[in-house]
Amino acid sequence: MFMKVRKPVVSGTFYAGTPGELRGQIEWCYKHELGPGVVPQVNNEGLREIVALVVPHAGYIYSGPVAAHAYKELADDGVVDTAVVLGPNHSGYGAPVSLWLGGAWETPLGKVRINEELAHSLLGGVIEADERAHIYEHSIEVQLPWLQYLYGELQLVPIAMLAQDIETAREVGKAISRCGDNIIVIASSDFTHYEPHSVATEKDKSVIEAITNLDEEELYKRRELLNCTMCGCGPVGAKG
């Protein structure tokens, strides 16, 4: 039976291009002084209390140790069946909100199958079936090796957001909230780009405060007021 497979587009650039090197790079991120300091083991008895993560999507050498904190918490939390990964659409191709419906995505660590039943259940409203948005996009792809390293086999529902206004984010969030048990929602976003560290830190702290307060209106207000170049406001606002 033929299965459509999306090939990786940033393997060897954003992250290492061979299985051994990639596993080593992920472990380096975990052990890094800016990372959690330890390579996690999945807690098979975990209660699965984490609903969503916000994780960066730059090259692993830049943002990997930060991403490692999120994935360590997820490993400690238990076993995940399906990841719904929301990423910004940097390329401009495709529908305003684009869902890849079937087949699998490939990385050097193997293939991640699409949860086709769940993906089809999300179609409707602003969410359209459209692969064009995903072909050259990195923001979702870079999350997959982290998940594969922890869980081996799991399923994926990838959603790329070109439209990131608050109304669209809320509609996507409502759809995701009906997904059922044992999924993890991953909002892929970098924060302030190309500013001095002190400036970026102040801007990002303010925006992160709104996120941790689960206040999407305040998130959007602060992002605009501070001119924060956070690229995934829509995915973060839509995290369910």
Short mmCIF file of C-alpha atoms in Angstrom, two decimals:
data_model
loop_
_atom_site.label_atom_id
_atom_site.label_comp_id
_atom_site.label_asym_id
_atom_site.label_seq_id
_atom_site.Cartn_x
_atom_site.Cartn_y
_atom_site.Cartn_z
CA MET A 1 0.00 0.00 0.00
CA PHE A 2 1.40 3.39 -1.02
CA MET A 3 2.02 5.84 1.80
CA LYS A 4 2.83 9.49 1.13
CA VAL A 5 5.97 10.45 3.02
CA ARG A 6 7.11 14.01 3.61
CA LYS A 7 10.89 14.10 3.40
CA PRO A 8 12.82 16.33 5.81
CA VAL A 9 13.89 19.72 4.47
CA VAL A 10 16.22 20.94 7.24
CA SER A 11 17.98 17.69 8.13
CA GLY A 12 21.71 18.38 8.14
CA THR A 13 21.20 22.11 8.67
CA PHE A 14 18.86 22.83 11.58
CA TYR A 15 19.76 19.47 13.12
CA ALA A 16 22.21 16.65 12.39
CA GLY A 17 21.56 14.60 9.29
CA THR A 18 22.40 11.05 10.41
CA PRO A 19 20.74 8.97 13.15
CA GLY A 20 23.83 8.65 15.33
CA GLU A 21 24.83 12.29 15.04
CA LEU A 22 21.25 13.42 15.67
CA ARG A 23 20.88 11.33 18.82
CA GLY A 24 24.22 12.67 20.01
CA GLN A 25 23.14 16.24 19.30
CA ILE A 26 19.90 15.80 21.24
CA GLU A 27 21.83 14.37 24.20
CA TRP A 28 24.25 17.31 23.97
CA CYS A 29 21.27 19.67 24.24
CA TYR A 30 19.98 17.90 27.35
CA LYS A 31 23.42 17.96 29.03
CA HIS A 32 24.27 21.53 28.01
CA GLU A 33 24.82 24.10 30.77
CA LEU A 34 21.73 25.94 29.51
CA GLY A 35 19.74 22.71 29.28
CA PRO A 36 18.25 20.58 32.06
CA GLY A 37 21.59 18.87 32.66
CA VAL A 38 20.40 15.30 32.26
CA VAL A 39 19.13 13.04 29.49
CA PRO A 40 15.60 12.01 30.56
CA GLN A 41 14.02 8.60 30.63
CA VAL A 42 10.30 8.44 29.86
CA ASN A 43 8.26 7.83 32.99
CA ASN A 44 6.01 4.98 31.88
CA GLU A 45 3.91 5.45 35.03
CA GLY A 46 3.49 9.19 34.52
CA LEU A 47 0.04 10.70 35.04
CA ARG A 48 0.11 12.73 31.79
CA GLU A 49 -0.89 16.07 33.26
CA ILE A 50 0.87 18.34 30.76
CA VAL A 51 -1.53 19.59 28.08
CA ALA A 52 0.74 21.78 25.96
CA LEU A 53 4.32 22.90 25.42
CA VAL A 54 5.77 26.06 23.90
CA VAL A 55 9.05 25.14 22.20
CA PRO A 56 11.51 27.04 19.94
CA HIS A 57 12.34 25.95 16.40
CA ALA A 58 15.71 27.48 15.56
CA GLY A 59 18.70 25.29 14.78
CA TYR A 60 19.51 22.91 17.61
CA ILE A 61 22.88 24.55 18.28
CA TYR A 62 21.02 27.79 19.03
CA SER A 63 17.76 26.75 20.72
CA GLY A 64 18.21 23.05 21.45
CA PRO A 65 19.16 23.38 25.14
CA VAL A 66 16.05 25.51 25.71
CA ALA A 67 13.83 23.02 23.87
CA ALA A 68 15.39 20.26 25.98
CA HIS A 69 13.78 21.67 29.13
CA ALA A 70 10.32 21.27 27.62
CA TYR A 71 10.93 17.75 26.38
CA LYS A 72 12.42 16.64 29.70
CA GLU A 73 9.22 17.78 31.43
CA LEU A 74 7.21 15.84 28.85
CA ALA A 75 9.29 12.70 29.40
CA ASP A 76 8.79 12.97 33.15
CA ASP A 77 5.05 13.38 32.57
CA GLY A 78 4.55 10.03 30.86
CA VAL A 79 3.88 8.34 27.53
CA VAL A 80 2.35 10.30 24.63
CA ASP A 81 0.30 8.70 21.85
CA THR A 82 -0.15 11.66 19.47
CA ALA A 83 1.47 15.09 19.13
CA VAL A 84 -0.56 17.91 17.61
CA VAL A 85 2.18 20.29 16.49
CA LEU A 86 1.28 23.85 15.56
CA GLY A 87 3.87 25.93 13.74
CA PRO A 88 4.00 29.28 12.00
CA ASN A 89 4.06 29.23 8.21
CA HIS A 90 7.25 31.08 7.24
CA SER A 91 7.07 30.32 3.51
CA GLY A 92 3.70 31.90 2.75
CA TYR A 93 2.55 28.90 0.72
CA GLY A 94 -0.76 27.19 1.29
CA ALA A 95 -3.99 27.94 3.11
CA PRO A 96 -4.29 30.29 6.09
CA VAL A 97 -4.41 27.24 8.39
CA SER A 98 -3.03 24.12 6.73
CA LEU A 99 -3.36 20.54 7.95
CA TRP A 100 -1.39 17.59 6.54
CA LEU A 101 -3.92 14.76 6.50
CA GLY A 102 -2.19 11.45 5.87
CA GLY A 103 0.89 9.32 5.39
CA ALA A 104 4.01 10.01 7.41
CA TRP A 105 6.81 12.52 8.02
CA GLU A 106 10.40 11.33 7.91
CA THR A 107 13.50 12.38 9.83
CA PRO A 108 16.87 10.63 10.22
CA LEU A 109 15.31 8.78 13.18
CA GLY A 110 12.59 7.21 11.04
CA LYS A 111 9.00 7.88 10.05
CA VAL A 112 6.26 9.46 12.16
CA ARG A 113 2.81 8.43 11.00
CA ILE A 114 -0.03 10.92 10.75
CA ASN A 115 -2.97 10.22 13.05
CA GLU A 116 -5.37 10.28 10.12
CA GLU A 117 -8.54 9.79 12.14
CA LEU A 118 -7.72 12.71 14.41
CA ALA A 119 -6.52 14.87 11.51
CA HIS A 120 -9.76 14.36 9.58
CA SER A 121 -11.79 15.20 12.69
CA LEU A 122 -10.12 18.63 12.85
CA LEU A 123 -11.05 19.65 9.31
CA GLY A 124 -13.55 22.45 8.96
CA GLY A 125 -13.88 26.14 9.66
CA VAL A 126 -10.49 27.80 9.25
CA ILE A 127 -8.62 24.47 9.16
CA GLU A 128 -8.06 23.20 5.61
CA ALA A 129 -6.29 20.19 4.14
CA ASP A 130 -3.25 21.66 2.37
CA GLU A 131 0.23 20.17 2.03
CA ARG A 132 1.81 23.17 0.28
CA ALA A 133 2.33 25.03 3.55
CA HIS A 134 4.39 22.15 4.94
CA ILE A 135 6.71 21.27 2.07
CA TYR A 136 9.41 23.85 2.88
CA GLU A 137 8.45 24.65 6.48
CA HIS A 138 10.83 23.85 9.34
CA SER A 139 8.91 24.89 12.46
CA ILE A 140 7.07 21.57 12.85
CA GLU A 141 9.74 19.29 11.42
CA VAL A 142 12.36 20.28 14.00
CA GLN A 143 10.12 19.06 16.84
CA LEU A 144 9.90 15.50 15.53
CA PRO A 145 13.38 14.19 16.43
CA TRP A 146 12.80 15.22 20.05
CA LEU A 147 9.60 13.20 20.15
CA GLN A 148 11.14 10.25 18.32
CA TYR A 149 14.11 10.19 20.70
CA LEU A 150 11.76 9.91 23.68
CA TYR A 151 8.94 7.74 22.40
CA GLY A 152 10.15 5.91 19.32
CA GLU A 153 6.80 5.45 17.64
CA LEU A 154 4.04 7.99 18.10
CA GLN A 155 1.59 9.73 15.80
CA LEU A 156 1.48 13.28 14.50
CA VAL A 157 -1.04 15.91 13.49
CA PRO A 158 0.82 18.88 11.90
CA ILE A 159 -0.89 22.26 11.50
CA ALA A 160 0.84 25.26 9.87
CA MET A 161 -0.59 28.71 10.58
CA LEU A 162 -0.15 31.52 8.08
CA ALA A 163 -3.10 33.41 9.58
CA GLN A 164 -2.15 34.22 13.16
CA ASP A 165 -4.78 36.73 14.25
CA ILE A 166 -6.41 36.09 17.60
CA GLU A 167 -9.76 35.04 16.13
CA THR A 168 -8.10 32.37 14.00
CA ALA A 169 -6.00 31.20 16.94
CA ARG A 170 -9.09 30.84 19.09
CA GLU A 171 -10.93 28.83 16.45
CA VAL A 172 -7.98 26.48 16.04
CA GLY A 173 -7.74 26.16 19.81
CA LYS A 174 -11.40 25.23 20.11
CA ALA A 175 -10.98 22.51 17.50
CA ILE A 176 -7.94 21.09 19.28
CA SER A 177 -9.70 21.12 22.65
CA ARG A 178 -12.04 18.42 21.31
CA CYS A 179 -9.19 16.06 20.42
CA GLY A 180 -9.59 13.70 23.37
CA ASP A 181 -7.16 11.95 25.66
CA ASN A 182 -3.40 11.47 25.66
CA ILE A 183 -2.36 14.01 23.08
CA ILE A 184 0.25 16.68 23.60
CA VAL A 185 -0.18 20.04 21.89
CA ILE A 186 3.15 21.58 20.90
CA ALA A 187 3.20 25.25 19.94
CA SER A 188 6.37 25.92 17.96
CA SER A 189 7.62 29.48 18.24
CA ASP A 190 10.78 31.49 18.49
CA PHE A 191 10.63 34.77 20.36
CA THR A 192 12.57 38.02 19.91
CA HIS A 193 14.93 38.01 16.92
CA TYR A 194 18.03 40.13 16.19
CA GLU A 195 18.03 42.41 19.23
CA PRO A 196 20.55 42.89 22.05
CA HIS A 197 20.27 40.24 24.74
CA SER A 198 19.06 42.67 27.40
CA VAL A 199 16.31 44.02 25.15
CA ALA A 200 15.22 40.58 24.00
CA THR A 201 15.11 39.33 27.59
CA GLU A 202 12.83 42.12 28.75
CA LYS A 203 10.47 41.75 25.81
CA ASP A 204 10.32 37.99 26.06
CA LYS A 205 9.76 38.00 29.84
CA SER A 206 6.73 40.22 29.36
CA VAL A 207 5.27 38.05 26.61
CA ILE A 208 6.00 34.82 28.50
CA GLU A 209 4.21 36.20 31.56
CA ALA A 210 1.04 36.56 29.48
CA ILE A 211 1.47 33.01 28.16
CA THR A 212 1.91 31.49 31.62
CA ASN A 213 -1.18 33.38 32.76
CA LEU A 214 -3.10 31.73 29.87
CA ASP A 215 -4.18 35.19 28.71
CA GLU A 216 -4.12 35.22 24.91
CA GLU A 217 -5.53 38.75 24.69
CA GLU A 218 -2.69 40.07 26.81
CA LEU A 219 -0.21 38.02 24.77
CA TYR A 220 -1.32 39.72 21.57
CA LYS A 221 -1.38 43.16 23.21
CA ARG A 222 2.13 42.84 24.61
CA ARG A 223 3.54 41.42 21.40
CA GLU A 224 2.24 44.43 19.47
CA LEU A 225 3.08 47.03 22.12
CA LEU A 226 6.65 45.78 22.51
CA ASN A 227 7.13 45.06 18.81
CA CYS A 228 8.23 41.57 19.82
CA THR A 229 9.27 39.55 16.77
CA MET A 230 7.76 36.33 18.12
CA CYS A 231 6.93 34.34 15.00
CA GLY A 232 4.45 31.84 16.48
CA CYS A 233 1.92 33.97 18.31
CA GLY A 234 -0.91 32.12 16.54
CA PRO A 235 0.26 28.62 17.48
CA VAL A 236 0.85 29.70 21.09
CA GLY A 237 -2.54 31.44 21.27
CA ALA A 238 -4.21 28.35 19.80
CA LYS A 239 -2.68 25.73 22.05
CA GLY A 240 -6.05 24.49 23.24
#
